[in-house]
Amino acid sequence: MNIQALINDKVSQALEAAGAPAGSPAAVRQSTKAQFGDYQANGVMGVAKKLGINPREFAQKVIDVLELDGIAEKVEIAGPGFINIFLCKSWLAARAEEALADARVGVATEEQQNIVVDYSAPNVAKEMHVGHLRSTIIGDAVVRTLEFLGHNVIRANHIGDWGTQFGMLIANLERVQKETGEVSMELSDLEAFYRESKKLYDEDEEFAARARGYVVKLQGGDEYCAEMWKKLVDVTMVQNQRNYDRLNVSLSRENVMGESMYNDMLPGIVADLKEKGLAVESDGAQVVFLDEYKNKDGDPMGVIIQKRDGGFLYTTTDIACAKYRYEQLNADRVLYFIDSRQHQHLMQAWSIVRKAGYVPEEVTLEHHAFGMMLGKDGRPFKTRAGGTVRLTDLLDESELRAAKLIEEKNPTLDAEEKANIAKTVAMAAVKYADLSKHRTTDYIFDWDNMLAFEGNTAPYMQYAYTRVASIFKRADVELADLTHPVVINDEKEQALLSALLQFEEAVLAVAREGQPHLMCTYLFELAGKFSSFYEACPILNAEEAVKQSRLKLALLTAKTIKQGLDLLGIETLERM
Ligand code: ARG
């Protein structure tokens, strides 16, 4: 249940009844400190200022008509006119029972929207690098969250599968096939294959001529080139799929909507932009001049949408792509999880999209940018030799390190279980380290931190779940056996329950802002509240009614942590 929204409604009604103009914001937020109650309404001061009246007196008027009977046990005015709201223990307890009885731990669905999420987007014949890793992990967590809220989510893997580089790639694939026979899906080192193609192109005139010919043929729809192109896409995506599966990322081959998909739309787009007077010819190229972007001389910046040689650009594709997502996929909202360095590119593409009227204003195009992944030295994350880190190597290393850790922690488990735990912890650690950081900042990739059992890490959260779940297991009961109701007597119980019931607010925040770290922070704080509760409130040794009430709190905690981690794409373990 969304308690924040409920209280916000109630305070809004009271504001109006007390004389505030209709629609004045109640500004109800979760309280930052326990002494300010569970929620605080900050809207009174703004209204009082507008009306020219004393804010504390106005706050009192609002409280007089505020209807929170049975919901709040205490409502207080604080400071210049904040209203602090303390929720009723019995009301909280009743919500706990509801959440426990619900498979969605009490979270309601939202009105369904069609939401396109553009994420991962690796490039063909190239290894996925750390930038794609961030997009993949963050995007997938948001996708899971939106689906949980009942939305129709379209995963769009905008892979780089088009462009002039395919001439040299096809020419090289042909060469390799002639020399070694049929190429399997194992063309293992794609990065090396790409480099080799480039080298041949640069150094071998005959090869280069053939490659250029293939570009033209491929664009003209030649069957042989199309087949070779498809082979390159297949090999790449088979390899990427292995990474997705390992990482428990919900992408599959059907979600590929690469750049090539929009190719046929591009001539029409350029023609249309010319007709609308948006694109003009400049030095033989087709250019859109945007007033809101100035070049260094202070003149409107030109965005090229078609080169002099007739070729289209990355921007042209993204214009077509946004149009397609609105017209063909009926998107209400489009989220792009892309490196912050592509921000200007997107803003320019979308500015043209809006000016051309391809996507109406009410359909949001959202760039959810993220920073770079840095090494411990604060510089871009690289191998010791200075190359890009292959994702597979990174995941392998995480598994090795996790295996060592589990061996130290729990040497007596059998080998198979140890290996399974290590794998789960390893993937979770890589993901959680990324997810728990504020998306827009660069972040430091640090093995020791991310595999630590203390702090806001995957092992800590997974262990917190295992521990809570084990309390319930030790009690050896089912929820149905717990006939006594939840009763709140201790303030630690209340603090825990109040946090548990804010789960929906965390889910909604992630969906709205595309910031999974909000869920990580929520879960980490929840685990902390559980620890304080568990220290202060014995469970299994308490008398029966109290024991049952506390077991219910433990069960709801376990379910909430599991659900929260699941939305992040993090797997839990029953034993660690
Ligand atoms: N393939 C691109 C890259 O590696 C990312 C594509 C992101 N999506 C988009 N619609 N432009 O940089």
Coordinates of C-alpha atoms and ligand atoms in Angstrom, one line a residue:
M1 CA 0.0 0.0 0.0
N2 CA 1.2 3.5 -0.9
I3 CA 0.9 5.2 2.5
Q4 CA 2.6 8.3 1.3
A5 CA -0.1 8.8 -1.3
L6 CA -2.8 8.1 1.2
I7 CA -1.5 10.7 3.7
N8 CA -0.8 13.2 0.9
D9 CA -4.5 12.9 -0.2
K10 CA -5.8 13.4 3.3
V11 CA -3.6 16.4 3.9
S12 CA -4.5 17.9 0.6
Q13 CA -8.2 17.6 1.5
A14 CA -7.5 19.2 4.9
L15 CA -5.5 22.1 3.3
E16 CA -8.5 22.9 1.0
A17 CA -11.0 22.6 3.8
A18 CA -8.8 25.0 5.9
G19 CA -8.9 27.6 3.0
A20 CA -6.0 26.8 0.8
P21 CA -6.5 27.2 -3.0
A22 CA -7.5 24.0 -4.7
G23 CA -4.6 21.9 -5.8
S24 CA -2.1 23.3 -3.3
P25 CA 0.6 20.8 -2.8
A26 CA 0.6 19.0 0.6
A27 CA 4.2 17.8 0.0
V28 CA 4.0 14.8 2.2
R29 CA 7.3 13.0 2.6
Q30 CA 8.7 10.2 4.6
S31 CA 10.1 11.7 7.8
T32 CA 13.9 11.8 7.9
K33 CA 14.1 11.2 11.6
A34 CA 12.0 9.0 14.0
Q35 CA 11.3 12.0 16.2
F36 CA 9.4 13.7 13.3
G37 CA 7.1 10.7 13.0
D38 CA 6.5 8.5 10.0
Y39 CA 5.6 11.2 7.5
Q40 CA 5.8 14.9 7.4
A41 CA 3.7 17.4 5.4
N42 CA 5.7 20.4 4.2
G43 CA 3.1 22.2 2.1
V44 CA 1.6 24.4 4.8
M45 CA 4.4 27.0 4.8
G46 CA 4.1 27.7 1.0
V47 CA 0.3 28.1 1.2
A48 CA 0.5 30.4 4.3
K49 CA 3.1 32.5 2.5
K50 CA 0.9 32.9 -0.5
L51 CA -2.2 33.8 1.6
G52 CA -0.1 36.1 3.8
I53 CA -1.1 34.3 7.1
N54 CA 0.9 32.9 10.0
P55 CA 2.0 29.4 9.0
R56 CA 1.9 27.8 12.5
E57 CA -1.7 29.1 13.0
F58 CA -2.6 27.8 9.6
A59 CA -1.0 24.5 10.3
Q60 CA -3.3 24.2 13.4
K61 CA -6.3 24.9 11.3
V62 CA -5.3 22.1 8.9
I63 CA -4.8 19.7 11.7
D64 CA -8.2 20.5 13.1
V65 CA -9.9 19.3 9.9
L66 CA -7.4 16.6 9.1
E67 CA -9.1 13.2 9.0
L68 CA -6.6 10.6 10.0
D69 CA -8.8 8.8 12.6
G70 CA -7.6 5.3 13.1
I71 CA -4.5 5.9 10.8
A72 CA -2.5 8.4 12.9
E73 CA -2.1 8.4 16.6
K74 CA -0.4 11.7 16.9
V75 CA -0.2 14.8 14.6
E76 CA 2.2 17.6 15.6
I77 CA 3.2 21.0 14.4
A78 CA 7.0 21.5 14.3
G79 CA 9.3 24.4 13.5
P80 CA 7.8 27.0 11.2
G81 CA 4.8 24.9 10.3
F82 CA 5.8 21.4 9.4
I83 CA 3.1 18.8 10.3
N84 CA 4.6 15.6 11.7
I85 CA 2.4 12.5 11.5
F86 CA 2.8 9.4 13.7
L87 CA 1.0 6.4 12.4
C88 CA -1.2 4.2 14.7
K89 CA 0.4 0.9 15.8
S90 CA -2.9 -1.0 15.3
W91 CA -3.3 0.5 11.8
L92 CA 0.3 -0.5 10.8
A93 CA -0.3 -4.0 12.2
A94 CA -3.4 -4.4 10.1
R95 CA -1.5 -3.4 7.0
A96 CA 1.2 -5.9 7.9
E97 CA -1.4 -8.7 7.9
E98 CA -2.6 -7.6 4.5
A99 CA 0.9 -7.5 3.0
L100 CA 1.6 -11.0 4.4
A101 CA -1.5 -12.4 2.9
D102 CA -0.6 -10.9 -0.5
A103 CA 1.8 -12.5 -3.0
R104 CA 2.9 -9.0 -4.0
V105 CA 3.7 -8.1 -0.4
G106 CA 1.0 -5.5 -0.6
V107 CA 2.2 -3.6 -3.6
A108 CA -0.6 -2.4 -5.9
T109 CA -0.3 -2.4 -9.7
E110 CA -0.3 0.9 -11.6
E111 CA -2.5 1.9 -14.5
Q112 CA -0.9 0.0 -17.3
Q113 CA 1.4 1.9 -19.8
N114 CA 3.4 0.7 -22.8
I115 CA 6.9 1.4 -21.8
V116 CA 9.9 0.9 -24.1
V117 CA 13.2 0.4 -22.4
D118 CA 16.3 0.8 -24.5
Y119 CA 19.2 -0.9 -22.8
S120 CA 22.4 -3.1 -23.1
A121 CA 22.9 -2.3 -26.8
P122 CA 26.3 -3.9 -27.5
N123 CA 27.9 -3.7 -30.9
V124 CA 28.2 -6.5 -33.5
A125 CA 31.6 -8.1 -33.7
K126 CA 32.8 -6.3 -30.6
E127 CA 33.0 -7.5 -27.1
M128 CA 30.6 -6.1 -24.6
H129 CA 32.6 -3.6 -22.5
V130 CA 31.9 -2.2 -19.1
G131 CA 29.7 0.6 -20.4
H132 CA 27.3 -2.0 -21.9
L133 CA 27.5 -3.8 -18.6
R134 CA 26.2 -0.8 -16.7
S135 CA 23.4 -0.2 -19.2
T136 CA 22.5 -3.9 -19.1
I137 CA 22.3 -4.2 -15.3
I138 CA 20.6 -0.9 -14.5
G139 CA 18.2 -1.2 -17.4
D140 CA 17.2 -4.7 -16.5
A141 CA 16.5 -3.7 -12.9
V142 CA 14.2 -1.0 -14.0
V143 CA 12.5 -3.3 -16.5
R144 CA 11.7 -5.8 -13.8
T145 CA 10.4 -3.1 -11.6
L146 CA 8.1 -1.6 -14.3
E147 CA 6.8 -5.1 -15.1
F148 CA 6.1 -5.8 -11.4
L149 CA 4.0 -2.6 -11.3
G150 CA 1.9 -4.1 -14.1
H151 CA 3.2 -2.2 -17.1
N152 CA 3.6 -3.6 -20.6
V153 CA 7.4 -3.4 -21.0
I154 CA 9.1 -3.7 -24.4
R155 CA 12.7 -4.5 -24.0
A156 CA 14.6 -2.9 -26.9
N157 CA 18.2 -4.1 -27.4
H158 CA 19.4 -1.4 -29.8
I159 CA 22.5 -3.3 -31.0
G160 CA 25.0 -1.6 -33.3
D161 CA 24.4 -3.9 -36.3
W162 CA 24.7 -1.5 -39.2
G163 CA 27.2 0.8 -40.8
T164 CA 30.1 0.8 -43.2
Q165 CA 32.3 -1.4 -40.9
F166 CA 30.3 -4.4 -42.1
G167 CA 32.0 -4.3 -45.5
M168 CA 35.4 -5.2 -43.9
L169 CA 33.8 -7.6 -41.5
I170 CA 32.0 -9.5 -44.3
A171 CA 35.2 -9.5 -46.3
N172 CA 37.2 -10.9 -43.4
L173 CA 34.5 -13.5 -42.5
E174 CA 34.7 -14.7 -46.1
R175 CA 38.5 -15.0 -45.9
V176 CA 38.3 -16.9 -42.6
Q177 CA 35.6 -19.3 -44.0
K178 CA 37.7 -20.0 -47.1
E179 CA 40.7 -20.8 -45.0
T180 CA 39.1 -22.8 -42.2
G181 CA 35.8 -24.0 -43.5
E182 CA 32.5 -23.2 -41.8
V183 CA 32.7 -20.7 -39.0
S184 CA 31.0 -21.8 -35.8
M185 CA 29.3 -19.7 -33.2
E186 CA 32.6 -19.9 -31.3
L187 CA 34.4 -17.3 -33.4
S188 CA 35.7 -16.8 -29.9
D189 CA 37.6 -13.6 -29.9
L190 CA 35.4 -11.1 -31.6
E191 CA 37.5 -8.2 -30.6
A192 CA 40.5 -9.8 -32.3
F193 CA 38.4 -10.5 -35.4
Y194 CA 37.4 -6.9 -35.5
R195 CA 40.9 -5.7 -35.1
E196 CA 42.2 -8.1 -37.8
S197 CA 39.4 -6.9 -40.2
K198 CA 40.5 -3.3 -39.6
K199 CA 44.1 -4.1 -40.2
L200 CA 43.4 -5.8 -43.5
Y201 CA 41.3 -3.0 -44.5
D202 CA 44.0 -0.4 -43.8
E203 CA 46.9 -2.4 -45.2
D204 CA 45.5 -4.5 -48.1
E205 CA 44.2 -2.5 -51.0
E206 CA 42.5 -5.4 -52.7
F207 CA 40.7 -6.4 -49.4
A208 CA 39.6 -2.8 -48.9
A209 CA 38.1 -2.6 -52.4
R210 CA 36.2 -5.8 -51.8
A211 CA 35.0 -4.5 -48.4
R212 CA 33.7 -1.3 -49.9
G213 CA 31.9 -3.3 -52.6
Y214 CA 30.3 -5.3 -49.9
V215 CA 29.0 -2.2 -48.1
V216 CA 27.2 -1.2 -51.2
K217 CA 25.9 -4.7 -51.8
L218 CA 24.7 -5.1 -48.3
Q219 CA 22.8 -1.8 -48.4
G220 CA 21.3 -2.9 -51.7
G221 CA 19.9 -6.0 -50.2
D222 CA 22.3 -8.5 -51.7
E223 CA 21.5 -12.0 -50.5
Y224 CA 25.0 -13.2 -50.0
C225 CA 26.0 -10.2 -48.0
A226 CA 22.8 -10.4 -45.9
E227 CA 23.6 -13.9 -45.0
M228 CA 27.2 -13.1 -44.0
W229 CA 25.8 -10.1 -42.0
K230 CA 23.4 -12.3 -40.2
K231 CA 26.1 -14.7 -39.3
L232 CA 28.1 -11.9 -37.7
V233 CA 25.0 -10.8 -35.7
D234 CA 24.3 -14.4 -34.7
V235 CA 27.8 -15.1 -33.4
T236 CA 27.9 -11.9 -31.5
M237 CA 24.5 -12.3 -29.9
V238 CA 25.0 -16.0 -29.0
Q239 CA 28.1 -14.8 -27.1
N240 CA 26.2 -11.9 -25.5
Q241 CA 23.3 -14.2 -24.5
R242 CA 25.8 -16.2 -22.5
N243 CA 26.6 -13.1 -20.5
Y244 CA 23.0 -12.2 -20.1
D245 CA 22.1 -15.7 -18.8
R246 CA 25.0 -15.8 -16.4
L247 CA 24.1 -12.4 -15.0
N248 CA 20.4 -13.3 -14.7
V249 CA 19.5 -10.5 -17.1
S250 CA 16.0 -10.9 -18.7
L251 CA 17.1 -10.1 -22.3
S252 CA 16.7 -12.7 -25.0
R253 CA 17.2 -12.8 -28.8
E254 CA 13.6 -11.6 -29.4
N255 CA 14.5 -8.3 -27.8
V256 CA 17.0 -7.4 -30.4
M257 CA 15.9 -4.3 -32.3
G258 CA 19.2 -3.1 -33.7
E259 CA 20.1 -0.1 -35.8
S260 CA 19.5 -2.0 -39.0
M261 CA 15.8 -2.2 -38.3
Y262 CA 15.4 1.5 -39.0
N263 CA 17.5 1.5 -42.2
D264 CA 14.5 1.5 -44.5
M265 CA 13.0 4.5 -42.7
L266 CA 16.0 6.8 -43.1
P267 CA 15.5 8.1 -46.7
G268 CA 11.9 9.0 -45.9
I269 CA 12.9 10.8 -42.7
V270 CA 15.4 12.9 -44.5
A271 CA 12.9 13.7 -47.3
D272 CA 10.3 14.6 -44.7
L273 CA 12.6 16.8 -42.7
K274 CA 13.5 18.7 -45.9
E275 CA 9.9 19.1 -46.8
K276 CA 9.1 20.4 -43.3
G277 CA 11.9 23.0 -43.8
L278 CA 13.9 21.5 -40.9
A279 CA 16.7 20.0 -43.0
V280 CA 18.7 22.1 -45.4
E281 CA 21.6 21.3 -47.7
S282 CA 25.0 22.5 -46.5
D283 CA 28.2 21.5 -48.3
G284 CA 26.3 18.7 -50.0
A285 CA 25.2 17.2 -46.8
Q286 CA 21.7 17.4 -45.3
V287 CA 21.8 19.3 -42.0
V288 CA 19.3 20.4 -39.3
F289 CA 20.3 23.6 -37.6
L290 CA 19.2 23.8 -33.9
D291 CA 18.9 27.2 -32.3
E292 CA 19.3 25.7 -28.8
Y293 CA 22.8 24.4 -29.6
K294 CA 25.4 26.9 -30.5
N295 CA 28.8 26.2 -32.0
K296 CA 31.9 28.0 -30.8
D297 CA 31.1 31.0 -32.9
G298 CA 27.7 31.3 -31.3
D299 CA 25.8 30.2 -34.4
P300 CA 23.1 27.5 -34.4
M301 CA 24.8 24.1 -34.5
G302 CA 24.3 21.9 -37.5
V303 CA 23.4 18.3 -37.0
I304 CA 24.2 16.2 -40.0
I305 CA 21.5 13.7 -40.9
Q306 CA 22.8 12.6 -44.3
K307 CA 26.4 12.8 -45.4
R308 CA 27.5 14.1 -48.8
D309 CA 28.1 10.5 -50.0
G310 CA 24.5 9.7 -49.1
G311 CA 25.3 7.8 -45.9
F312 CA 23.1 8.2 -42.9
L313 CA 24.2 8.7 -39.3
Y314 CA 23.7 7.5 -35.8
T315 CA 21.5 10.5 -35.1
T316 CA 19.3 9.8 -38.2
T317 CA 18.8 6.3 -36.8
D318 CA 17.8 7.5 -33.4
I319 CA 15.3 9.9 -34.9
A320 CA 13.7 7.1 -36.8
C321 CA 13.9 4.8 -33.8
A322 CA 12.0 7.3 -31.6
K323 CA 9.3 7.7 -34.3
Y324 CA 9.0 3.9 -34.6
R325 CA 8.6 3.4 -30.9
Y326 CA 5.8 5.9 -30.7
E327 CA 4.0 4.9 -34.0
Q328 CA 4.5 1.2 -34.1
L329 CA 5.1 0.2 -30.5
N330 CA 2.5 2.7 -29.1
A331 CA 4.9 3.8 -26.4
D332 CA 3.6 6.0 -23.6
R333 CA 7.1 6.3 -22.2
V334 CA 10.5 5.5 -23.6
L335 CA 13.5 5.1 -21.3
Y336 CA 17.1 5.0 -22.7
F337 CA 19.9 3.7 -20.5
I338 CA 22.9 5.1 -22.2
D339 CA 26.3 6.4 -21.2
S340 CA 26.2 10.1 -20.2
R341 CA 28.6 10.9 -23.0
Q342 CA 25.8 10.3 -25.5
H343 CA 23.5 12.9 -23.9
Q344 CA 24.0 15.6 -26.4
H345 CA 23.5 13.1 -29.2
L346 CA 20.1 12.1 -27.8
M347 CA 19.0 15.7 -27.0
Q348 CA 19.7 16.7 -30.6
A349 CA 17.9 13.7 -32.1
W350 CA 14.9 14.3 -29.9
S351 CA 14.8 18.0 -30.5
I352 CA 14.5 17.1 -34.2
V353 CA 11.9 14.5 -33.4
R354 CA 9.8 17.0 -31.5
K355 CA 10.1 19.7 -34.1
A356 CA 9.0 17.3 -36.8
G357 CA 6.1 16.2 -34.6
Y358 CA 7.1 12.6 -34.8
V359 CA 6.4 12.0 -31.1
P360 CA 3.9 14.1 -29.1
E361 CA 5.1 15.9 -25.9
E362 CA 3.0 13.7 -23.6
V363 CA 5.1 10.7 -24.6
T364 CA 8.3 11.1 -22.6
L365 CA 11.7 10.3 -24.1
E366 CA 13.9 9.9 -21.1
H367 CA 17.7 9.6 -21.1
H368 CA 18.7 7.8 -17.9
A369 CA 22.4 8.5 -18.2
F370 CA 25.1 6.9 -16.2
G371 CA 28.7 7.6 -15.5
M372 CA 31.8 5.6 -16.2
M373 CA 33.2 2.6 -14.4
L374 CA 36.6 3.5 -13.0
G375 CA 39.4 1.4 -11.7
K376 CA 40.7 1.8 -8.1
D377 CA 43.2 4.4 -9.4
G378 CA 40.2 6.6 -10.4
R379 CA 40.9 6.2 -14.1
P380 CA 38.7 4.4 -16.7
F381 CA 38.5 0.7 -15.9
K382 CA 41.0 -1.2 -18.0
T383 CA 43.0 -4.3 -18.0
R384 CA 46.6 -4.1 -16.7
A385 CA 47.8 -3.9 -20.3
G386 CA 45.5 -1.0 -20.8
G387 CA 42.9 -2.8 -23.0
T388 CA 39.1 -2.9 -22.4
V389 CA 38.1 -5.6 -19.9
R390 CA 36.1 -8.4 -21.5
L391 CA 32.9 -9.0 -19.6
T392 CA 33.4 -12.7 -19.6
D393 CA 36.8 -12.3 -17.9
L394 CA 35.3 -10.0 -15.4
L395 CA 32.6 -12.5 -14.5
D396 CA 35.1 -15.3 -14.3
E397 CA 37.3 -13.4 -11.9
S398 CA 34.3 -12.5 -9.7
E399 CA 33.4 -16.3 -9.5
L400 CA 37.0 -17.2 -8.5
R401 CA 37.0 -14.5 -5.8
A402 CA 33.6 -15.5 -4.5
A403 CA 34.6 -19.2 -4.4
K404 CA 37.6 -18.3 -2.3
L405 CA 35.4 -16.3 0.1
I406 CA 32.8 -19.0 0.5
E407 CA 35.6 -21.6 1.1
E408 CA 36.8 -19.4 4.0
K409 CA 33.4 -18.7 5.4
N410 CA 31.8 -22.1 5.1
P411 CA 34.4 -24.9 4.3
T412 CA 32.1 -27.7 5.4
L413 CA 29.4 -27.4 2.7
D414 CA 29.6 -29.9 -0.1
A415 CA 31.4 -28.9 -3.3
E416 CA 28.4 -28.6 -5.5
E417 CA 26.6 -26.3 -3.1
K418 CA 29.7 -24.2 -2.6
A419 CA 30.1 -23.7 -6.3
N420 CA 26.5 -22.8 -6.6
I421 CA 26.7 -20.2 -3.8
A422 CA 29.9 -18.8 -5.2
K423 CA 28.3 -18.3 -8.6
T424 CA 25.2 -16.7 -7.2
V425 CA 27.2 -14.4 -4.9
A426 CA 29.7 -13.5 -7.7
M427 CA 27.1 -12.3 -10.2
A428 CA 25.1 -10.6 -7.5
A429 CA 28.2 -8.7 -6.3
V430 CA 29.0 -7.4 -9.8
K431 CA 25.4 -6.3 -10.3
Y432 CA 24.8 -4.9 -6.8
A433 CA 28.0 -2.8 -6.8
D434 CA 26.7 -1.0 -9.8
L435 CA 23.0 -0.8 -8.9
S436 CA 23.7 0.5 -5.4
K437 CA 25.5 3.6 -6.7
H438 CA 23.8 6.8 -7.8
R439 CA 23.5 6.1 -11.6
T440 CA 24.8 9.4 -12.9
T441 CA 28.2 9.4 -11.2
D442 CA 31.3 7.5 -12.2
Y443 CA 31.9 4.7 -9.9
I444 CA 35.0 2.9 -8.7
F445 CA 35.0 -0.8 -9.4
D446 CA 36.6 -2.5 -6.3
W447 CA 36.6 -6.2 -5.8
D448 CA 37.2 -6.1 -2.0
N449 CA 34.3 -3.7 -1.5
M450 CA 31.8 -5.4 -3.6
L451 CA 32.5 -8.9 -2.1
A452 CA 32.5 -7.6 1.5
F453 CA 30.0 -9.1 3.9
E454 CA 29.6 -5.7 5.6
G455 CA 28.1 -2.6 4.2
N456 CA 25.7 -2.0 1.4
T457 CA 26.8 -5.0 -0.7
A458 CA 25.3 -8.1 -2.4
P459 CA 26.8 -10.6 0.1
Y460 CA 25.5 -8.5 3.0
M461 CA 22.0 -8.3 1.6
Q462 CA 21.9 -12.0 0.5
Y463 CA 23.1 -13.0 3.9
A464 CA 20.5 -10.8 5.6
Y465 CA 17.8 -12.6 3.6
T466 CA 19.2 -16.0 4.5
R467 CA 19.4 -15.1 8.2
V468 CA 15.9 -13.8 8.4
A469 CA 14.5 -16.7 6.4
S470 CA 16.3 -19.1 8.7
I471 CA 14.6 -17.8 11.8
F472 CA 11.3 -18.7 10.3
K473 CA 12.7 -22.1 9.3
R474 CA 14.0 -22.8 12.8
A475 CA 10.5 -22.1 14.2
D476 CA 9.3 -24.8 11.9
V477 CA 5.8 -23.2 11.3
E478 CA 3.7 -22.1 8.3
L479 CA 2.1 -18.7 8.0
A480 CA -1.3 -20.5 8.4
D481 CA -0.1 -21.7 11.9
L482 CA 0.3 -18.2 13.1
T483 CA -3.2 -17.4 14.4
H484 CA -2.2 -14.6 16.7
P485 CA -2.3 -11.1 15.1
V486 CA 0.6 -8.7 14.7
V487 CA 0.8 -6.5 17.8
I488 CA 3.3 -3.7 18.1
N489 CA 4.7 -3.1 21.6
D490 CA 8.3 -2.2 21.1
E491 CA 9.6 0.8 19.2
K492 CA 12.0 -1.4 17.3
E493 CA 9.1 -3.4 16.1
Q494 CA 7.3 -0.3 15.0
A495 CA 10.3 1.1 13.2
L496 CA 10.8 -2.2 11.3
L497 CA 7.1 -2.4 10.4
S498 CA 6.9 1.2 9.3
A499 CA 9.9 0.6 7.0
L500 CA 8.4 -2.6 5.7
L501 CA 5.3 -0.8 4.7
Q502 CA 7.3 1.7 2.7
F503 CA 8.4 -0.9 0.2
E504 CA 5.8 0.2 -2.4
E505 CA 7.2 3.7 -2.2
A506 CA 10.6 2.4 -3.0
V507 CA 9.3 0.4 -5.9
L508 CA 7.5 3.5 -7.3
A509 CA 10.5 5.7 -6.9
V510 CA 12.7 3.3 -9.0
A511 CA 10.0 3.1 -11.7
R512 CA 9.6 6.9 -11.8
E513 CA 13.2 7.9 -11.7
G514 CA 14.9 4.9 -13.2
Q515 CA 17.3 4.8 -10.3
P516 CA 17.7 1.3 -8.8
H517 CA 20.0 2.6 -6.1
L518 CA 16.8 3.8 -4.3
M519 CA 15.8 0.2 -3.9
C520 CA 19.3 -0.8 -2.7
T521 CA 19.3 1.9 -0.1
Y522 CA 15.8 1.0 1.0
L523 CA 16.7 -2.7 1.4
F524 CA 20.0 -1.9 3.2
E525 CA 18.2 0.3 5.7
L526 CA 15.4 -2.3 6.1
A527 CA 18.0 -4.9 6.9
G528 CA 19.5 -2.6 9.5
K529 CA 16.1 -2.1 11.1
F530 CA 15.6 -5.8 11.2
S531 CA 19.0 -6.2 13.0
S532 CA 18.1 -3.6 15.6
F533 CA 14.7 -5.3 16.1
Y534 CA 16.2 -8.8 16.4
E535 CA 18.7 -7.6 18.9
A536 CA 16.1 -5.9 21.1
C537 CA 13.2 -8.3 20.6
P538 CA 13.7 -12.0 21.2
I539 CA 11.6 -14.1 18.9
L540 CA 11.7 -17.9 19.5
N541 CA 11.9 -17.5 23.2
A542 CA 9.1 -15.1 23.6
E543 CA 5.7 -16.1 24.9
E544 CA 3.4 -17.6 22.2
A545 CA 1.4 -14.5 21.2
V546 CA 4.5 -12.3 21.0
K547 CA 6.5 -14.9 19.3
Q548 CA 3.9 -15.3 16.6
S549 CA 3.6 -11.6 16.0
R550 CA 7.4 -11.3 15.7
L551 CA 7.6 -14.3 13.5
K552 CA 5.2 -12.5 11.2
L553 CA 7.4 -9.5 11.2
A554 CA 10.4 -11.7 10.3
L555 CA 8.5 -13.4 7.6
L556 CA 7.3 -10.1 6.0
T557 CA 10.9 -8.9 6.2
A558 CA 12.2 -12.0 4.4
K559 CA 9.5 -11.7 1.7
T560 CA 10.2 -8.0 1.2
I561 CA 13.9 -8.4 0.9
K562 CA 13.5 -11.3 -1.5
Q563 CA 11.0 -9.3 -3.6
G564 CA 13.2 -6.3 -3.6
L565 CA 16.3 -8.2 -4.6
D566 CA 14.3 -10.0 -7.3
L567 CA 13.3 -6.6 -8.8
L568 CA 17.0 -5.8 -8.9
G569 CA 17.7 -9.1 -10.6
I570 CA 19.6 -10.4 -7.6
E571 CA 19.1 -14.0 -6.6
T572 CA 18.7 -15.1 -3.0
L573 CA 20.0 -18.3 -1.3
E574 CA 18.3 -20.4 1.4
R575 CA 21.8 -21.2 2.8
M576 CA 25.1 -19.4 2.6
Ligands
ARG1 N1 25.4 0.7 -29.5 C1 25.6 2.0 -28.9 C2 26.9 2.0 -28.2 O1 27.6 1.0 -28.0 C3 24.5 2.3 -27.8 C4 23.1 2.4 -28.4 C5 22.2 3.0 -27.4 N2 20.8 3.2 -27.9 C6 20.4 4.1 -28.7 N3 19.1 4.2 -29.1 N4 21.2 5.0 -29.3 O2 27.4 3.1 -27.8

